[in-house]
Amino acid sequence: ILPPGSGWRLLPLLHFAAGLVLLGPQVCMSAEARVLAPSQPSQWIANPRWDVVCLTLSAVLVAVPPLVHSLGKTTAGGVDLLITLLIGGPHMYATFLKTVFEPRFRQIHPALTWAPVVIVPIGVILGAIYAFSWLLTFFFTWASIHVCDQASYIGYLYREKGGAARAWQRLLDFSVVMTALYSYAMYRHVAGTFRIGDTTLWFPAFLKHAWFADSFAVMTAALIAAWIVLTVNQLRRREVAAPYAFFMALTIAVALLVPRLPELSISFQGFNAWHSFQYLGLTYLILRQDNAAAGSAFIRKMAQPGKFFRYYGWNLLLTTGATLVILLLTVVLRLPAEPSYYAVLLSFLLTHYVHDHVLFALGSGFKPK
């Protein structure tokens, strides 16, 4: 994965990424009183430092996988492994602290808790064996929806600070990020160059025409223009504040850029790193908010103020366990590497997606106060 002589080129980048992942949320969480109990209404979700480090300027993580890949001459598989172990895996397992490990959630939503845990792995394993390209297409489509759903959820939290949040506005935020992410990707689908590794993702043949990609690009431009006009007017009326506009503008810009990089698996890992970092910080903040009312001693222990490394370490431990399962399948049982990797990863990841869509939809049940 790491060729001889590449270590010295990777070291500064890995130090930077590890420092941001490990210390960023801990630094953000140090001002507990200001985060959990602000003395006056604020335009920030938590406070300026938390929002900037955990939600916006952590966008620098988007550049880490492409730089590690190009400067360090690291393979796509090596980049996947680094991001998954360091941040992607831990963010995925953090969800289960709000669902499977949370007695209140299990009691209120028993079917939503356990049905995905059973059904999703069965579907993933069958897809990995019999329809691998379809499985990857389904995964990347849902992954993009999931990332945009989180972005629109964060945007909605900012909108609520202005007191004029509406459901259709969250839909607009979701749509503008989603179309920005898909706009250039449609040209790659039409040209047949939307590849993840050696796998070309499936795309309907009747849409593989230049007019379709052009039409999608025009629709994207119209949505972005509409969002800009609406946001400028809302800023003037003070219905939204600058942190919302900054976060959304940065997200849209990154979404437009990511599909343009030559190696899609690398560029999407960059977007995933930013998304995962946001999620780790946001989930820890929410767990701390709900600490006193948690129905489990284990959850209360994970959510103790100042114990971010315990929370992160638990999720890192689960990630390590899944990695060992992948090694068992590929090294010991000698099964094909790529399907084995995705079979294990997606079994947990798609369950995480199902649970997260529910948590984001609950609104007041899953947000910082």
mmCIF file of C-alpha atoms in Angstrom:
data_model
loop_
_atom_site.group_PDB
_atom_site.id
_atom_site.type_symbol
_atom_site.label_atom_id
_atom_site.label_comp_id
_atom_site.label_asym_id
_atom_site.label_seq_id
_atom_site.Cartn_x
_atom_site.Cartn_y
_atom_site.Cartn_z
ATOM 1 C CA ILE A 1 0.000 0.000 0.000
ATOM 2 C CA LEU A 2 2.796 2.416 0.917
ATOM 3 C CA PRO A 3 5.707 2.105 -1.550
ATOM 4 C CA PRO A 4 9.313 2.284 -0.281
ATOM 5 C CA GLY A 5 10.511 5.827 0.290
ATOM 6 C CA SER A 6 7.020 7.355 0.473
ATOM 7 C CA GLY A 7 6.852 7.579 4.258
ATOM 8 C CA TRP A 8 8.708 10.886 4.581
ATOM 9 C CA ARG A 9 6.340 12.537 2.101
ATOM 10 C CA LEU A 10 3.264 11.258 3.903
ATOM 11 C CA LEU A 11 4.373 12.027 7.453
ATOM 12 C CA PRO A 12 3.444 15.748 7.598
ATOM 13 C CA LEU A 13 0.070 15.090 5.964
ATOM 14 C CA LEU A 14 -0.741 12.198 8.260
ATOM 15 C CA HIS A 15 0.321 14.208 11.310
ATOM 16 C CA PHE A 16 -1.954 17.041 10.203
ATOM 17 C CA ALA A 17 -4.935 14.781 9.497
ATOM 18 C CA ALA A 18 -4.513 12.792 12.706
ATOM 19 C CA GLY A 19 -4.125 15.960 14.764
ATOM 20 C CA LEU A 20 -7.281 17.489 13.330
ATOM 21 C CA VAL A 21 -9.297 14.307 13.765
ATOM 22 C CA LEU A 22 -8.090 13.537 17.279
ATOM 23 C CA LEU A 23 -7.700 17.001 18.774
ATOM 24 C CA GLY A 24 -10.186 19.112 16.819
ATOM 25 C CA PRO A 25 -13.384 17.892 18.502
ATOM 26 C CA GLN A 26 -11.633 17.823 21.893
ATOM 27 C CA VAL A 27 -10.603 21.472 21.487
ATOM 28 C CA CYS A 28 -14.136 22.354 20.401
ATOM 29 C CA MET A 29 -15.664 20.631 23.414
ATOM 30 C CA SER A 30 -13.498 22.331 26.035
ATOM 31 C CA ALA A 31 -15.865 25.285 26.443
ATOM 32 C CA GLU A 32 -18.664 23.148 27.922
ATOM 33 C CA ALA A 33 -20.803 25.857 29.425
ATOM 34 C CA ARG A 34 -20.862 27.888 26.248
ATOM 35 C CA VAL A 35 -21.647 24.856 24.091
ATOM 36 C CA LEU A 36 -24.420 23.300 26.134
ATOM 37 C CA ALA A 37 -25.918 26.276 27.890
ATOM 38 C CA PRO A 38 -25.376 29.560 26.035
ATOM 39 C CA SER A 39 -26.346 32.587 28.087
ATOM 40 C CA GLN A 40 -28.048 34.366 25.189
ATOM 41 C CA PRO A 41 -29.425 33.569 21.731
ATOM 42 C CA SER A 42 -26.651 32.917 19.253
ATOM 43 C CA GLN A 43 -26.269 32.606 15.501
ATOM 44 C CA TRP A 44 -23.984 29.598 16.065
ATOM 45 C CA ILE A 45 -25.069 26.000 16.589
ATOM 46 C CA ALA A 46 -22.759 25.753 19.604
ATOM 47 C CA ASN A 47 -20.212 28.587 19.664
ATOM 48 C CA PRO A 48 -17.914 30.214 17.078
ATOM 49 C CA ARG A 49 -14.908 28.005 17.823
ATOM 50 C CA TRP A 50 -16.883 24.748 17.732
ATOM 51 C CA ASP A 51 -18.742 25.627 14.550
ATOM 52 C CA VAL A 52 -15.660 26.836 12.688
ATOM 53 C CA VAL A 53 -13.420 23.905 13.646
ATOM 54 C CA CYS A 54 -15.960 21.080 13.543
ATOM 55 C CA LEU A 55 -18.261 22.141 10.708
ATOM 56 C CA THR A 56 -16.675 24.610 8.293
ATOM 57 C CA LEU A 57 -12.901 24.978 8.204
ATOM 58 C CA SER A 58 -12.516 21.233 8.720
ATOM 59 C CA ALA A 59 -13.199 21.287 4.959
ATOM 60 C CA VAL A 60 -9.408 21.234 4.633
ATOM 61 C CA LEU A 61 -9.765 17.468 5.186
ATOM 62 C CA VAL A 62 -11.172 17.240 1.644
ATOM 63 C CA ALA A 63 -7.642 17.868 0.336
ATOM 64 C CA VAL A 64 -5.929 15.217 2.463
ATOM 65 C CA PRO A 65 -6.749 12.056 0.417
ATOM 66 C CA PRO A 66 -5.783 13.610 -2.967
ATOM 67 C CA LEU A 67 -2.524 14.932 -1.482
ATOM 68 C CA VAL A 68 -1.679 11.635 0.186
ATOM 69 C CA HIS A 69 -2.421 9.885 -3.104
ATOM 70 C CA SER A 70 -0.415 12.232 -5.341
ATOM 71 C CA LEU A 71 2.484 13.341 -3.123
ATOM 72 C CA GLY A 72 2.835 10.125 -1.177
ATOM 73 C CA LYS A 73 2.222 7.902 -4.224
ATOM 74 C CA THR A 74 -0.253 5.933 -2.098
ATOM 75 C CA THR A 75 -2.668 3.571 -3.825
ATOM 76 C CA ALA A 76 -6.405 4.160 -3.813
ATOM 77 C CA GLY A 77 -6.734 1.155 -1.512
ATOM 78 C CA GLY A 78 -4.209 2.662 0.858
ATOM 79 C CA VAL A 79 -6.116 5.958 0.985
ATOM 80 C CA ASP A 80 -9.380 4.093 1.605
ATOM 81 C CA LEU A 81 -7.759 2.215 4.469
ATOM 82 C CA LEU A 82 -6.272 5.352 6.068
ATOM 83 C CA ILE A 83 -9.512 7.351 5.944
ATOM 84 C CA THR A 84 -11.683 4.416 6.998
ATOM 85 C CA LEU A 85 -9.533 3.527 9.990
ATOM 86 C CA LEU A 86 -8.927 7.089 11.160
ATOM 87 C CA ILE A 87 -12.300 8.733 10.743
ATOM 88 C CA GLY A 88 -14.781 7.061 8.366
ATOM 89 C CA GLY A 89 -15.216 3.937 10.482
ATOM 90 C CA PRO A 90 -15.455 5.739 13.850
ATOM 91 C CA HIS A 91 -18.101 8.141 12.511
ATOM 92 C CA MET A 92 -20.144 5.200 11.252
ATOM 93 C CA TYR A 93 -20.175 3.365 14.576
ATOM 94 C CA ALA A 94 -20.954 6.554 16.516
ATOM 95 C CA THR A 95 -24.512 6.290 15.151
ATOM 96 C CA PHE A 96 -25.137 3.109 17.105
ATOM 97 C CA LEU A 97 -24.616 4.988 20.383
ATOM 98 C CA LYS A 98 -27.865 6.777 19.486
ATOM 99 C CA THR A 99 -29.743 3.712 18.232
ATOM 100 C CA VAL A 100 -28.753 0.118 19.031
ATOM 101 C CA PHE A 101 -27.014 1.025 22.312
ATOM 102 C CA GLU A 102 -29.656 3.568 23.380
ATOM 103 C CA PRO A 103 -32.532 1.991 25.386
ATOM 104 C CA ARG A 104 -34.921 4.873 24.698
ATOM 105 C CA PHE A 105 -34.476 4.610 20.928
ATOM 106 C CA ARG A 106 -34.875 0.819 21.021
ATOM 107 C CA GLN A 107 -38.097 1.192 22.987
ATOM 108 C CA ILE A 108 -39.635 3.863 20.766
ATOM 109 C CA HIS A 109 -38.416 2.489 17.398
ATOM 110 C CA PRO A 110 -37.846 -1.276 17.785
ATOM 111 C CA ALA A 111 -38.410 -2.094 14.097
ATOM 112 C CA LEU A 112 -36.199 0.774 12.890
ATOM 113 C CA THR A 113 -33.507 -0.325 15.324
ATOM 114 C CA TRP A 114 -33.272 -3.999 14.442
ATOM 115 C CA ALA A 115 -34.705 -4.498 10.929
ATOM 116 C CA PRO A 116 -31.770 -2.741 9.171
ATOM 117 C CA VAL A 117 -29.292 -4.710 11.308
ATOM 118 C CA VAL A 118 -30.661 -7.934 9.801
ATOM 119 C CA ILE A 119 -31.897 -6.967 6.343
ATOM 120 C CA VAL A 120 -29.046 -4.695 5.200
ATOM 121 C CA PRO A 121 -26.163 -7.207 5.693
ATOM 122 C CA ILE A 122 -28.120 -9.915 3.849
ATOM 123 C CA GLY A 123 -28.695 -7.602 0.878
ATOM 124 C CA VAL A 124 -25.076 -6.413 0.888
ATOM 125 C CA ILE A 125 -23.612 -9.931 0.932
ATOM 126 C CA LEU A 126 -25.892 -11.071 -1.896
ATOM 127 C CA GLY A 127 -24.994 -7.944 -3.890
ATOM 128 C CA ALA A 128 -21.260 -8.465 -3.332
ATOM 129 C CA ILE A 129 -21.540 -12.020 -4.668
ATOM 130 C CA TYR A 130 -23.981 -11.665 -7.535
ATOM 131 C CA ALA A 131 -24.178 -7.981 -8.575
ATOM 132 C CA PHE A 132 -21.093 -6.144 -7.415
ATOM 133 C CA SER A 133 -21.273 -3.211 -9.873
ATOM 134 C CA TRP A 134 -24.934 -2.667 -8.989
ATOM 135 C CA LEU A 135 -24.016 -2.756 -5.296
ATOM 136 C CA LEU A 136 -21.340 -0.083 -5.785
ATOM 137 C CA THR A 137 -23.749 2.068 -7.804
ATOM 138 C CA PHE A 138 -26.374 1.775 -5.091
ATOM 139 C CA PHE A 139 -23.802 2.520 -2.395
ATOM 140 C CA PHE A 140 -22.357 5.651 -4.007
ATOM 141 C CA THR A 141 -25.830 6.981 -4.814
ATOM 142 C CA TRP A 142 -27.009 6.493 -1.251
ATOM 143 C CA ALA A 143 -23.712 7.797 0.160
ATOM 144 C CA SER A 144 -24.163 11.036 -1.770
ATOM 145 C CA ILE A 145 -27.745 11.356 -0.516
ATOM 146 C CA HIS A 146 -26.557 10.738 3.041
ATOM 147 C CA VAL A 147 -23.820 13.398 2.853
ATOM 148 C CA CYS A 148 -26.266 15.943 1.413
ATOM 149 C CA ASP A 149 -28.868 15.032 4.037
ATOM 150 C CA GLN A 150 -26.375 15.805 6.799
ATOM 151 C CA ALA A 151 -25.398 19.082 5.155
ATOM 152 C CA SER A 152 -29.054 20.158 4.862
ATOM 153 C CA TYR A 153 -29.625 19.130 8.495
ATOM 154 C CA ILE A 154 -26.747 21.341 9.651
ATOM 155 C CA GLY A 155 -28.102 24.131 7.458
ATOM 156 C CA TYR A 156 -31.511 23.700 9.083
ATOM 157 C CA LEU A 157 -29.958 23.980 12.561
ATOM 158 C CA TYR A 158 -28.484 27.312 11.470
ATOM 159 C CA ARG A 159 -31.815 28.390 9.994
ATOM 160 C CA GLU A 160 -33.563 27.643 13.301
ATOM 161 C CA LYS A 161 -31.241 30.135 14.976
ATOM 162 C CA GLY A 162 -32.887 32.826 12.868
ATOM 163 C CA GLY A 163 -36.333 31.666 13.970
ATOM 164 C CA ALA A 164 -37.773 31.337 10.462
ATOM 165 C CA ALA A 165 -36.801 27.782 9.463
ATOM 166 C CA ARG A 166 -39.180 26.055 7.044
ATOM 167 C CA ALA A 167 -39.220 22.472 5.784
ATOM 168 C CA TRP A 168 -39.091 23.589 2.135
ATOM 169 C CA GLN A 169 -35.927 25.558 2.881
ATOM 170 C CA ARG A 170 -34.205 22.410 4.101
ATOM 171 C CA LEU A 171 -35.351 20.705 0.895
ATOM 172 C CA LEU A 172 -33.806 23.561 -1.104
ATOM 173 C CA ASP A 173 -30.522 23.234 0.808
ATOM 174 C CA PHE A 174 -30.499 19.493 0.137
ATOM 175 C CA SER A 175 -31.335 19.950 -3.537
ATOM 176 C CA VAL A 176 -28.711 22.610 -4.230
ATOM 177 C CA VAL A 177 -25.918 20.531 -2.626
ATOM 178 C CA MET A 178 -27.122 17.345 -4.317
ATOM 179 C CA THR A 179 -27.299 18.818 -7.809
ATOM 180 C CA ALA A 180 -23.932 20.527 -7.321
ATOM 181 C CA LEU A 181 -22.408 17.151 -6.476
ATOM 182 C CA TYR A 182 -24.082 15.428 -9.428
ATOM 183 C CA SER A 183 -23.677 18.128 -12.060
ATOM 184 C CA TYR A 184 -20.243 17.274 -13.452
ATOM 185 C CA ALA A 185 -20.745 13.626 -12.487
ATOM 186 C CA MET A 186 -23.493 13.415 -15.122
ATOM 187 C CA TYR A 187 -20.969 14.226 -17.853
ATOM 188 C CA ARG A 188 -18.765 11.411 -16.580
ATOM 189 C CA HIS A 189 -21.711 9.009 -16.546
ATOM 190 C CA VAL A 190 -22.586 9.962 -20.127
ATOM 191 C CA ALA A 191 -18.961 9.475 -21.204
ATOM 192 C CA GLY A 192 -18.691 6.172 -19.310
ATOM 193 C CA THR A 193 -15.795 7.460 -17.170
ATOM 194 C CA PHE A 194 -17.500 7.364 -13.773
ATOM 195 C CA ARG A 195 -15.299 4.625 -12.354
ATOM 196 C CA ILE A 196 -14.524 3.561 -8.824
ATOM 197 C CA GLY A 197 -11.298 1.601 -9.060
ATOM 198 C CA ASP A 198 -11.804 -0.807 -11.949
ATOM 199 C CA THR A 199 -15.606 -0.735 -11.706
ATOM 200 C CA THR A 200 -17.689 1.533 -13.947
ATOM 201 C CA LEU A 201 -20.873 2.459 -12.135
ATOM 202 C CA TRP A 202 -24.148 1.606 -13.814
ATOM 203 C CA PHE A 203 -26.097 4.386 -15.515
ATOM 204 C CA PRO A 204 -29.296 4.100 -17.618
ATOM 205 C CA ALA A 205 -28.417 3.789 -21.282
ATOM 206 C CA PHE A 206 -31.316 6.005 -22.417
ATOM 207 C CA LEU A 207 -29.821 8.919 -20.437
ATOM 208 C CA LYS A 208 -26.312 8.633 -21.869
ATOM 209 C CA HIS A 209 -26.664 11.690 -24.083
ATOM 210 C CA ALA A 210 -25.027 15.101 -23.960
ATOM 211 C CA TRP A 211 -28.412 16.861 -23.798
ATOM 212 C CA PHE A 212 -29.159 15.170 -20.468
ATOM 213 C CA ALA A 213 -25.881 16.263 -18.851
ATOM 214 C CA ASP A 214 -26.344 19.782 -20.247
ATOM 215 C CA SER A 215 -29.909 19.964 -18.939
ATOM 216 C CA PHE A 216 -28.782 18.812 -15.506
ATOM 217 C CA ALA A 217 -26.055 21.467 -15.467
ATOM 218 C CA VAL A 218 -28.595 24.185 -16.349
ATOM 219 C CA MET A 219 -30.902 22.974 -13.566
ATOM 220 C CA THR A 220 -27.980 23.056 -11.121
ATOM 221 C CA ALA A 221 -27.092 26.612 -12.093
ATOM 222 C CA ALA A 222 -30.736 27.674 -11.676
ATOM 223 C CA LEU A 223 -30.950 26.119 -8.204
ATOM 224 C CA ILE A 224 -27.687 27.728 -7.082
ATOM 225 C CA ALA A 225 -28.877 31.098 -8.386
ATOM 226 C CA ALA A 226 -32.198 30.702 -6.564
ATOM 227 C CA TRP A 227 -30.370 29.753 -3.366
ATOM 228 C CA ILE A 228 -28.077 32.791 -3.639
ATOM 229 C CA VAL A 229 -30.993 35.206 -4.158
ATOM 230 C CA LEU A 230 -32.977 33.689 -1.284
ATOM 231 C CA THR A 231 -29.977 33.673 1.059
ATOM 232 C CA VAL A 232 -29.004 37.285 0.293
ATOM 233 C CA ASN A 233 -32.573 38.421 0.995
ATOM 234 C CA GLN A 234 -32.711 36.379 4.209
ATOM 235 C CA LEU A 235 -29.391 37.831 5.345
ATOM 236 C CA ARG A 236 -30.789 41.323 4.811
ATOM 237 C CA ARG A 237 -33.916 40.440 6.832
ATOM 238 C CA ARG A 238 -31.735 38.696 9.452
ATOM 239 C CA GLU A 239 -33.672 35.445 9.045
ATOM 240 C CA VAL A 240 -30.332 33.663 8.610
ATOM 241 C CA ALA A 241 -26.865 34.666 9.721
ATOM 242 C CA ALA A 242 -23.384 34.615 8.223
ATOM 243 C CA PRO A 243 -22.402 31.196 9.695
ATOM 244 C CA TYR A 244 -25.218 29.542 7.724
ATOM 245 C CA ALA A 245 -24.267 31.274 4.484
ATOM 246 C CA PHE A 246 -20.576 30.447 4.950
ATOM 247 C CA PHE A 247 -21.239 26.783 5.716
ATOM 248 C CA MET A 248 -23.614 26.277 2.795
ATOM 249 C CA ALA A 249 -21.490 28.200 0.272
ATOM 250 C CA LEU A 250 -18.434 26.158 1.238
ATOM 251 C CA THR A 251 -20.398 22.898 0.986
ATOM 252 C CA ILE A 252 -21.726 23.794 -2.468
ATOM 253 C CA ALA A 253 -18.219 24.727 -3.658
ATOM 254 C CA VAL A 254 -16.756 21.442 -2.442
ATOM 255 C CA ALA A 255 -19.630 19.495 -4.026
ATOM 256 C CA LEU A 256 -18.933 21.164 -7.371
ATOM 257 C CA LEU A 257 -15.218 20.381 -7.145
ATOM 258 C CA VAL A 258 -15.154 16.766 -5.929
ATOM 259 C CA PRO A 259 -16.424 15.010 -9.125
ATOM 260 C CA ARG A 260 -13.923 16.932 -11.266
ATOM 261 C CA LEU A 261 -10.842 15.249 -9.768
ATOM 262 C CA PRO A 262 -9.478 12.426 -11.925
ATOM 263 C CA GLU A 263 -9.573 9.589 -9.346
ATOM 264 C CA LEU A 264 -13.140 9.513 -8.024
ATOM 265 C CA SER A 265 -12.550 7.044 -5.206
ATOM 266 C CA ILE A 266 -9.865 9.396 -3.861
ATOM 267 C CA SER A 267 -11.866 12.606 -4.219
ATOM 268 C CA PHE A 268 -14.993 11.109 -2.664
ATOM 269 C CA GLN A 269 -12.898 9.929 0.281
ATOM 270 C CA GLY A 270 -11.972 13.569 0.793
ATOM 271 C CA PHE A 271 -15.632 14.581 0.951
ATOM 272 C CA ASN A 272 -16.265 11.598 3.224
ATOM 273 C CA ALA A 273 -13.470 12.701 5.586
ATOM 274 C CA TRP A 274 -15.046 16.147 6.030
ATOM 275 C CA HIS A 275 -18.526 14.687 6.431
ATOM 276 C CA SER A 276 -17.284 12.118 8.976
ATOM 277 C CA PHE A 277 -15.401 14.722 11.008
ATOM 278 C CA GLN A 278 -18.538 16.877 11.199
ATOM 279 C CA TYR A 279 -20.556 13.876 12.269
ATOM 280 C CA LEU A 280 -18.173 12.813 15.042
ATOM 281 C CA GLY A 281 -18.230 16.286 16.557
ATOM 282 C CA LEU A 282 -21.986 16.739 16.145
ATOM 283 C CA THR A 283 -22.849 13.329 17.632
ATOM 284 C CA TYR A 284 -20.560 13.857 20.613
ATOM 285 C CA LEU A 285 -22.169 17.247 21.230
ATOM 286 C CA ILE A 286 -25.644 15.689 21.109
ATOM 287 C CA LEU A 287 -24.668 12.796 23.372
ATOM 288 C CA ARG A 288 -23.331 15.282 25.915
ATOM 289 C CA GLN A 289 -26.527 17.290 25.723
ATOM 290 C CA ASP A 290 -28.581 14.156 26.401
ATOM 291 C CA ASN A 291 -26.163 12.775 29.010
ATOM 292 C CA ALA A 292 -28.348 13.448 32.051
ATOM 293 C CA ALA A 293 -31.403 11.785 30.493
ATOM 294 C CA ALA A 294 -29.601 8.822 28.900
ATOM 295 C CA GLY A 295 -31.206 5.518 29.731
ATOM 296 C CA SER A 296 -27.956 3.573 29.891
ATOM 297 C CA ALA A 297 -24.914 3.788 32.149
ATOM 298 C CA PHE A 298 -22.782 2.910 29.122
ATOM 299 C CA ILE A 299 -24.121 5.848 27.105
ATOM 300 C CA ARG A 300 -23.639 8.195 30.051
ATOM 301 C CA LYS A 301 -20.036 7.008 30.280
ATOM 302 C CA MET A 302 -19.448 7.598 26.563
ATOM 303 C CA ALA A 303 -20.991 11.065 26.798
ATOM 304 C CA GLN A 304 -19.119 12.420 29.807
ATOM 305 C CA PRO A 305 -17.801 15.952 29.253
ATOM 306 C CA GLY A 306 -14.094 16.041 28.551
ATOM 307 C CA LYS A 307 -14.002 12.350 27.588
ATOM 308 C CA PHE A 308 -13.936 12.681 23.822
ATOM 309 C CA PHE A 309 -11.066 10.203 23.531
ATOM 310 C CA ARG A 310 -13.136 7.563 25.311
ATOM 311 C CA TYR A 311 -15.976 8.156 22.840
ATOM 312 C CA TYR A 312 -13.602 8.174 19.875
ATOM 313 C CA GLY A 313 -11.664 5.159 21.195
ATOM 314 C CA TRP A 314 -14.816 3.046 21.469
ATOM 315 C CA ASN A 315 -15.725 3.760 17.846
ATOM 316 C CA LEU A 316 -12.114 3.181 16.766
ATOM 317 C CA LEU A 317 -12.184 -0.203 18.539
ATOM 318 C CA LEU A 318 -15.250 -1.261 16.556
ATOM 319 C CA THR A 319 -13.542 -0.102 13.362
ATOM 320 C CA THR A 320 -10.499 -2.228 14.213
ATOM 321 C CA GLY A 321 -12.750 -5.238 14.779
ATOM 322 C CA ALA A 322 -14.331 -4.843 11.341
ATOM 323 C CA THR A 323 -10.840 -4.527 9.835
ATOM 324 C CA LEU A 324 -9.865 -7.843 11.399
ATOM 325 C CA VAL A 325 -12.942 -9.463 9.843
ATOM 326 C CA ILE A 326 -11.885 -8.146 6.422
ATOM 327 C CA LEU A 327 -8.368 -9.538 6.942
ATOM 328 C CA LEU A 328 -9.864 -12.889 7.946
ATOM 329 C CA LEU A 329 -11.885 -13.030 4.728
ATOM 330 C CA THR A 330 -9.079 -11.906 2.422
ATOM 331 C CA VAL A 331 -5.861 -13.217 3.990
ATOM 332 C CA VAL A 332 -7.009 -16.377 5.779
ATOM 333 C CA LEU A 333 -9.948 -17.471 3.629
ATOM 334 C CA ARG A 334 -8.429 -15.913 0.457
ATOM 335 C CA LEU A 335 -11.682 -14.439 -0.787
ATOM 336 C CA PRO A 336 -11.562 -11.616 -3.385
ATOM 337 C CA ALA A 337 -10.346 -8.437 -1.678
ATOM 338 C CA GLU A 338 -12.667 -5.780 -3.106
ATOM 339 C CA PRO A 339 -16.001 -7.634 -2.639
ATOM 340 C CA SER A 340 -14.920 -8.752 0.861
ATOM 341 C CA TYR A 341 -13.996 -5.205 1.840
ATOM 342 C CA TYR A 342 -17.281 -3.753 0.644
ATOM 343 C CA ALA A 343 -19.366 -6.632 2.039
ATOM 344 C CA VAL A 344 -18.134 -5.943 5.567
ATOM 345 C CA LEU A 345 -17.986 -2.158 5.245
ATOM 346 C CA LEU A 346 -21.380 -1.694 3.625
ATOM 347 C CA SER A 347 -23.156 -4.021 6.049
ATOM 348 C CA PHE A 348 -22.460 -1.494 8.793
ATOM 349 C CA LEU A 349 -22.398 1.624 6.648
ATOM 350 C CA LEU A 350 -25.819 1.186 5.033
ATOM 351 C CA THR A 351 -27.327 0.365 8.432
ATOM 352 C CA HIS A 352 -25.777 3.618 9.632
ATOM 353 C CA TYR A 353 -27.455 5.400 6.707
ATOM 354 C CA VAL A 354 -30.902 4.017 7.594
ATOM 355 C CA HIS A 355 -30.555 4.974 11.250
ATOM 356 C CA ASP A 356 -29.199 8.418 10.398
ATOM 357 C CA HIS A 357 -32.022 9.324 8.046
ATOM 358 C CA VAL A 358 -34.401 8.526 10.900
ATOM 359 C CA LEU A 359 -32.379 10.544 13.412
ATOM 360 C CA PHE A 360 -32.143 13.570 11.123
ATOM 361 C CA ALA A 361 -35.877 13.336 10.371
ATOM 362 C CA LEU A 362 -36.726 13.331 14.090
ATOM 363 C CA GLY A 363 -35.639 16.969 14.225
ATOM 364 C CA SER A 364 -36.032 18.067 17.826
ATOM 365 C CA GLY A 365 -35.111 14.576 19.009
ATOM 366 C CA PHE A 366 -31.645 14.804 17.476
ATOM 367 C CA LYS A 367 -30.144 18.254 17.705
ATOM 368 C CA PRO A 368 -28.158 20.472 20.049
ATOM 369 C CA LYS A 369 -30.283 22.865 22.087
#
